Amino acid sequence: MPQPFLDISFPPYVARGATGGPGFSTTIVTLGSGAEQRNALWANGRGRWNISTGIRTRDQMTEVIALFRVVRGRANSFRFRDWNDYAAVDQPMVQISSTVWQLVKRYSQAGYEQVRSITKPVAGTVTVKIAGSPVTPAAIDSMTGRVTFATPPAAAPTASFEFDVPVRFDTDQLPVEADAWDRQVVNEIALVEVME
């Protein structure tokens, strides 16, 4: 069952100062010989960020508090821009049906590749090409990252775009201390990527 998502964005100037990034879950068993047996529990990375490092002023904290109240702590997810990884250029899309394709970002190193589905492209930033020529698809869904064509494309389409990450707060209680009118003391406020 899909969890509630509110199509609102985390304040970008606070997100720019956030620390964090992708993570994985791996269990490691050391055998009697000293060799390791590693088991990757997740096929895809899941981001986690501490946004308290981006809060500089009382006005910024006020905006974070307002968002926290609107999304009700951990209850609802929303958009977050990871300023270290928010754009893709000429990425081959993944085919869903003859006319529907999924936006993805591909990460490659030395012949190995990780394909990440992009479900929250930023509206107005998606450009699509077929065989290198720009085209206008029938629809681009900014809530799923799916691109629909009126007729099946003659070749695999590519896309360039900016994207957000669906996240939620990882707390139901904001740990904020008002030290002075213009300064906030915040140890950590975590955001966690929501896997869709």
mmCIF file of C-alpha atoms in Angstrom:
data_model
loop_
_atom_site.group_PDB
_atom_site.id
_atom_site.type_symbol
_atom_site.label_atom_id
_atom_site.label_comp_id
_atom_site.label_asym_id
_atom_site.label_seq_id
_atom_site.Cartn_x
_atom_site.Cartn_y
_atom_site.Cartn_z
ATOM 1 C CA MET A 1 0.000 0.000 0.000
ATOM 2 C CA PRO A 2 1.510 3.377 -1.008
ATOM 3 C CA GLN A 3 2.335 5.646 1.884
ATOM 4 C CA PRO A 4 1.213 9.301 1.901
ATOM 5 C CA PHE A 5 3.396 11.645 -0.172
ATOM 6 C CA LEU A 6 2.928 15.418 -0.120
ATOM 7 C CA ASP A 7 4.241 17.116 -3.265
ATOM 8 C CA ILE A 8 6.083 19.855 -1.378
ATOM 9 C CA SER A 9 9.796 20.569 -1.228
ATOM 10 C CA PHE A 10 12.165 20.772 1.701
ATOM 11 C CA PRO A 11 13.686 24.308 1.889
ATOM 12 C CA PRO A 12 16.511 24.251 -0.699
ATOM 13 C CA TYR A 13 18.846 26.607 1.184
ATOM 14 C CA VAL A 14 18.712 24.323 4.236
ATOM 15 C CA ALA A 15 19.112 21.203 2.070
ATOM 16 C CA ARG A 16 22.283 22.704 0.567
ATOM 17 C CA GLY A 17 23.994 22.506 3.978
ATOM 18 C CA ALA A 18 22.786 18.980 4.815
ATOM 19 C CA THR A 19 25.281 16.153 5.331
ATOM 20 C CA GLY A 20 24.706 12.586 4.210
ATOM 21 C CA GLY A 21 24.162 10.475 1.132
ATOM 22 C CA PRO A 22 23.414 6.932 -0.024
ATOM 23 C CA GLY A 23 23.798 3.861 2.162
ATOM 24 C CA PHE A 24 23.369 0.120 1.846
ATOM 25 C CA SER A 25 22.623 -2.753 4.214
ATOM 26 C CA THR A 26 25.090 -5.644 4.177
ATOM 27 C CA THR A 27 25.574 -8.499 6.624
ATOM 28 C CA ILE A 28 29.091 -9.876 6.945
ATOM 29 C CA VAL A 29 29.977 -13.232 8.481
ATOM 30 C CA THR A 30 33.630 -14.001 9.142
ATOM 31 C CA LEU A 31 34.290 -17.686 8.532
ATOM 32 C CA GLY A 32 36.651 -19.853 10.569
ATOM 33 C CA SER A 33 39.286 -19.448 7.848
ATOM 34 C CA GLY A 34 39.118 -15.650 8.169
ATOM 35 C CA ALA A 35 37.390 -15.281 4.815
ATOM 36 C CA GLU A 36 34.181 -13.242 4.674
ATOM 37 C CA GLN A 37 30.722 -14.119 3.471
ATOM 38 C CA ARG A 38 28.910 -10.896 2.466
ATOM 39 C CA ASN A 39 25.166 -10.675 1.853
ATOM 40 C CA ALA A 40 23.770 -7.474 0.286
ATOM 41 C CA LEU A 41 20.287 -7.071 1.769
ATOM 42 C CA TRP A 42 19.280 -4.111 -0.425
ATOM 43 C CA ALA A 43 19.532 -4.019 -4.208
ATOM 44 C CA ASN A 44 19.495 -0.204 -4.221
ATOM 45 C CA GLY A 45 21.009 2.496 -2.053
ATOM 46 C CA ARG A 46 18.890 4.406 0.448
ATOM 47 C CA GLY A 47 19.816 7.981 1.306
ATOM 48 C CA ARG A 48 20.021 9.454 4.775
ATOM 49 C CA TRP A 49 20.798 13.088 5.610
ATOM 50 C CA ASN A 50 21.301 15.215 8.709
ATOM 51 C CA ILE A 51 19.623 18.516 7.841
ATOM 52 C CA SER A 52 20.524 20.263 11.117
ATOM 53 C CA THR A 53 23.915 21.181 9.595
ATOM 54 C CA GLY A 54 22.073 23.337 7.043
ATOM 55 C CA ILE A 55 20.080 25.382 9.560
ATOM 56 C CA ARG A 56 21.814 28.736 10.068
ATOM 57 C CA THR A 57 19.096 31.185 11.143
ATOM 58 C CA ARG A 58 15.889 31.310 13.118
ATOM 59 C CA ASP A 59 13.924 31.935 9.906
ATOM 60 C CA GLN A 60 15.303 28.703 8.426
ATOM 61 C CA MET A 61 14.416 26.791 11.602
ATOM 62 C CA THR A 62 10.916 28.283 11.502
ATOM 63 C CA GLU A 63 10.463 26.974 7.962
ATOM 64 C CA VAL A 64 11.708 23.500 8.959
ATOM 65 C CA ILE A 65 9.295 23.489 11.918
ATOM 66 C CA ALA A 66 6.413 24.464 9.611
ATOM 67 C CA LEU A 67 7.270 21.628 7.206
ATOM 68 C CA PHE A 68 7.625 19.192 10.113
ATOM 69 C CA ARG A 69 4.133 20.117 11.338
ATOM 70 C CA VAL A 70 2.573 19.904 7.860
ATOM 71 C CA VAL A 71 4.034 16.440 7.163
ATOM 72 C CA ARG A 72 3.332 15.331 10.761
ATOM 73 C CA GLY A 73 6.809 14.089 11.612
ATOM 74 C CA ARG A 74 7.389 10.638 10.131
ATOM 75 C CA ALA A 75 3.822 10.283 8.766
ATOM 76 C CA ASN A 76 4.190 11.786 5.282
ATOM 77 C CA SER A 77 7.022 11.925 2.764
ATOM 78 C CA PHE A 78 8.006 14.929 0.649
ATOM 79 C CA ARG A 79 10.627 16.176 -1.843
ATOM 80 C CA PHE A 80 14.285 16.753 -0.910
ATOM 81 C CA ARG A 81 17.125 17.913 -3.157
ATOM 82 C CA ASP A 82 20.411 16.129 -2.544
ATOM 83 C CA TRP A 83 22.745 18.853 -3.801
ATOM 84 C CA ASN A 84 25.500 16.268 -4.334
ATOM 85 C CA ASP A 85 23.368 14.239 -6.780
ATOM 86 C CA TYR A 86 20.357 15.935 -8.376
ATOM 87 C CA ALA A 87 20.843 15.909 -12.158
ATOM 88 C CA ALA A 88 21.281 13.479 -15.038
ATOM 89 C CA VAL A 89 22.304 13.999 -18.657
ATOM 90 C CA ASP A 90 21.298 11.868 -21.672
ATOM 91 C CA GLN A 91 20.347 8.823 -19.610
ATOM 92 C CA PRO A 92 18.850 5.843 -21.518
ATOM 93 C CA MET A 93 15.394 5.184 -20.079
ATOM 94 C CA VAL A 94 14.003 1.790 -19.036
ATOM 95 C CA GLN A 95 11.054 0.471 -21.033
ATOM 96 C CA ILE A 96 7.844 -0.262 -19.095
ATOM 97 C CA SER A 97 5.582 -0.835 -22.115
ATOM 98 C CA SER A 98 5.686 0.053 -25.824
ATOM 99 C CA THR A 99 4.787 3.688 -25.055
ATOM 100 C CA VAL A 100 5.795 4.131 -21.388
ATOM 101 C CA TRP A 101 9.404 4.538 -20.223
ATOM 102 C CA GLN A 102 10.900 5.094 -16.754
ATOM 103 C CA LEU A 103 13.419 7.836 -15.993
ATOM 104 C CA VAL A 104 16.586 6.384 -14.476
ATOM 105 C CA LYS A 105 20.055 7.524 -13.542
ATOM 106 C CA ARG A 106 22.930 5.179 -14.282
ATOM 107 C CA TYR A 107 26.083 5.040 -12.158
ATOM 108 C CA SER A 108 29.008 3.319 -13.898
ATOM 109 C CA GLN A 109 32.525 2.351 -12.867
ATOM 110 C CA ALA A 110 34.935 0.071 -14.781
ATOM 111 C CA GLY A 111 32.172 -1.767 -16.634
ATOM 112 C CA TYR A 112 29.878 -2.167 -13.606
ATOM 113 C CA GLU A 113 26.581 -0.310 -13.434
ATOM 114 C CA GLN A 114 23.913 0.572 -10.873
ATOM 115 C CA VAL A 115 20.557 1.732 -12.292
ATOM 116 C CA ARG A 116 18.483 4.009 -10.063
ATOM 117 C CA SER A 117 14.809 4.645 -10.834
ATOM 118 C CA ILE A 118 13.962 8.339 -10.628
ATOM 119 C CA THR A 119 10.426 8.835 -9.352
ATOM 120 C CA LYS A 120 10.449 12.549 -8.536
ATOM 121 C CA PRO A 121 11.799 14.516 -11.511
ATOM 122 C CA VAL A 122 11.537 18.288 -11.168
ATOM 123 C CA ALA A 123 8.713 19.549 -13.379
ATOM 124 C CA GLY A 124 9.931 21.561 -16.356
ATOM 125 C CA THR A 125 13.483 20.160 -16.327
ATOM 126 C CA VAL A 126 12.977 16.955 -18.339
ATOM 127 C CA THR A 127 14.169 16.973 -21.946
ATOM 128 C CA VAL A 128 13.735 13.824 -24.038
ATOM 129 C CA LYS A 129 15.606 12.743 -27.163
ATOM 130 C CA ILE A 130 15.199 9.884 -29.623
ATOM 131 C CA ALA A 131 18.283 9.067 -31.693
ATOM 132 C CA GLY A 132 19.787 12.338 -30.489
ATOM 133 C CA SER A 133 16.892 14.542 -31.640
ATOM 134 C CA PRO A 134 14.657 16.362 -29.122
ATOM 135 C CA VAL A 135 11.055 15.150 -28.975
ATOM 136 C CA THR A 136 7.982 16.114 -27.001
ATOM 137 C CA PRO A 137 6.384 13.118 -25.258
ATOM 138 C CA ALA A 138 2.647 12.920 -24.612
ATOM 139 C CA ALA A 139 3.174 13.151 -20.846
ATOM 140 C CA ILE A 140 5.877 13.343 -18.190
ATOM 141 C CA ASP A 141 4.681 12.321 -14.727
ATOM 142 C CA SER A 142 6.588 14.242 -12.036
ATOM 143 C CA MET A 143 5.152 11.930 -9.359
ATOM 144 C CA THR A 144 6.371 8.638 -10.861
ATOM 145 C CA GLY A 145 9.120 9.553 -13.328
ATOM 146 C CA ARG A 146 7.289 7.810 -16.160
ATOM 147 C CA VAL A 147 7.363 9.263 -19.665
ATOM 148 C CA THR A 148 4.518 8.404 -22.038
ATOM 149 C CA PHE A 149 4.732 8.643 -25.833
ATOM 150 C CA ALA A 150 1.727 8.888 -28.171
ATOM 151 C CA THR A 151 3.217 6.116 -30.306
ATOM 152 C CA PRO A 152 6.059 3.667 -29.615
ATOM 153 C CA PRO A 153 9.402 5.441 -30.161
ATOM 154 C CA ALA A 154 11.511 4.252 -33.093
ATOM 155 C CA ALA A 155 14.589 3.960 -30.846
ATOM 156 C CA ALA A 156 15.293 3.864 -27.125
ATOM 157 C CA PRO A 157 14.746 7.372 -25.726
ATOM 158 C CA THR A 158 17.167 9.248 -23.492
ATOM 159 C CA ALA A 159 16.448 12.000 -20.991
ATOM 160 C CA SER A 160 18.216 14.828 -19.211
ATOM 161 C CA PHE A 161 16.607 16.133 -16.024
ATOM 162 C CA GLU A 162 16.885 17.362 -12.452
ATOM 163 C CA PHE A 163 15.308 15.286 -9.701
ATOM 164 C CA ASP A 164 14.347 15.257 -6.031
ATOM 165 C CA VAL A 165 14.426 12.363 -3.583
ATOM 166 C CA PRO A 166 11.257 11.275 -1.736
ATOM 167 C CA VAL A 167 12.106 11.445 1.977
ATOM 168 C CA ARG A 168 10.500 11.542 5.403
ATOM 169 C CA PHE A 169 11.646 12.809 8.772
ATOM 170 C CA ASP A 170 13.161 10.039 10.880
ATOM 171 C CA THR A 171 11.705 11.458 14.080
ATOM 172 C CA ASP A 172 8.342 12.469 15.490
ATOM 173 C CA GLN A 173 9.968 14.963 17.874
ATOM 174 C CA LEU A 174 12.152 17.907 16.801
ATOM 175 C CA PRO A 175 15.190 18.232 19.119
ATOM 176 C CA VAL A 176 15.540 22.039 18.958
ATOM 177 C CA GLU A 177 16.938 24.338 21.623
ATOM 178 C CA ALA A 178 16.556 28.101 21.238
ATOM 179 C CA ASP A 179 19.894 29.490 22.449
ATOM 180 C CA ALA A 180 19.178 33.030 21.320
ATOM 181 C CA TRP A 181 16.639 34.770 19.119
ATOM 182 C CA ASP A 182 18.776 34.455 15.987
ATOM 183 C CA ARG A 183 20.513 31.134 16.696
ATOM 184 C CA GLN A 184 19.221 27.586 17.008
ATOM 185 C CA VAL A 185 21.015 24.671 18.680
ATOM 186 C CA VAL A 186 20.121 21.434 16.901
ATOM 187 C CA ASN A 187 22.069 18.204 17.381
ATOM 188 C CA GLU A 188 20.568 16.156 14.540
ATOM 189 C CA ILE A 189 17.448 16.069 12.436
ATOM 190 C CA ALA A 190 17.521 13.092 10.095
ATOM 191 C CA LEU A 191 15.752 12.606 6.786
ATOM 192 C CA VAL A 192 15.479 9.106 5.297
ATOM 193 C CA GLU A 193 14.840 8.250 1.661
ATOM 194 C CA VAL A 194 11.514 6.520 1.052
ATOM 195 C CA MET A 195 11.830 3.561 -1.291
ATOM 196 C CA GLU A 196 8.922 3.565 -3.739
#
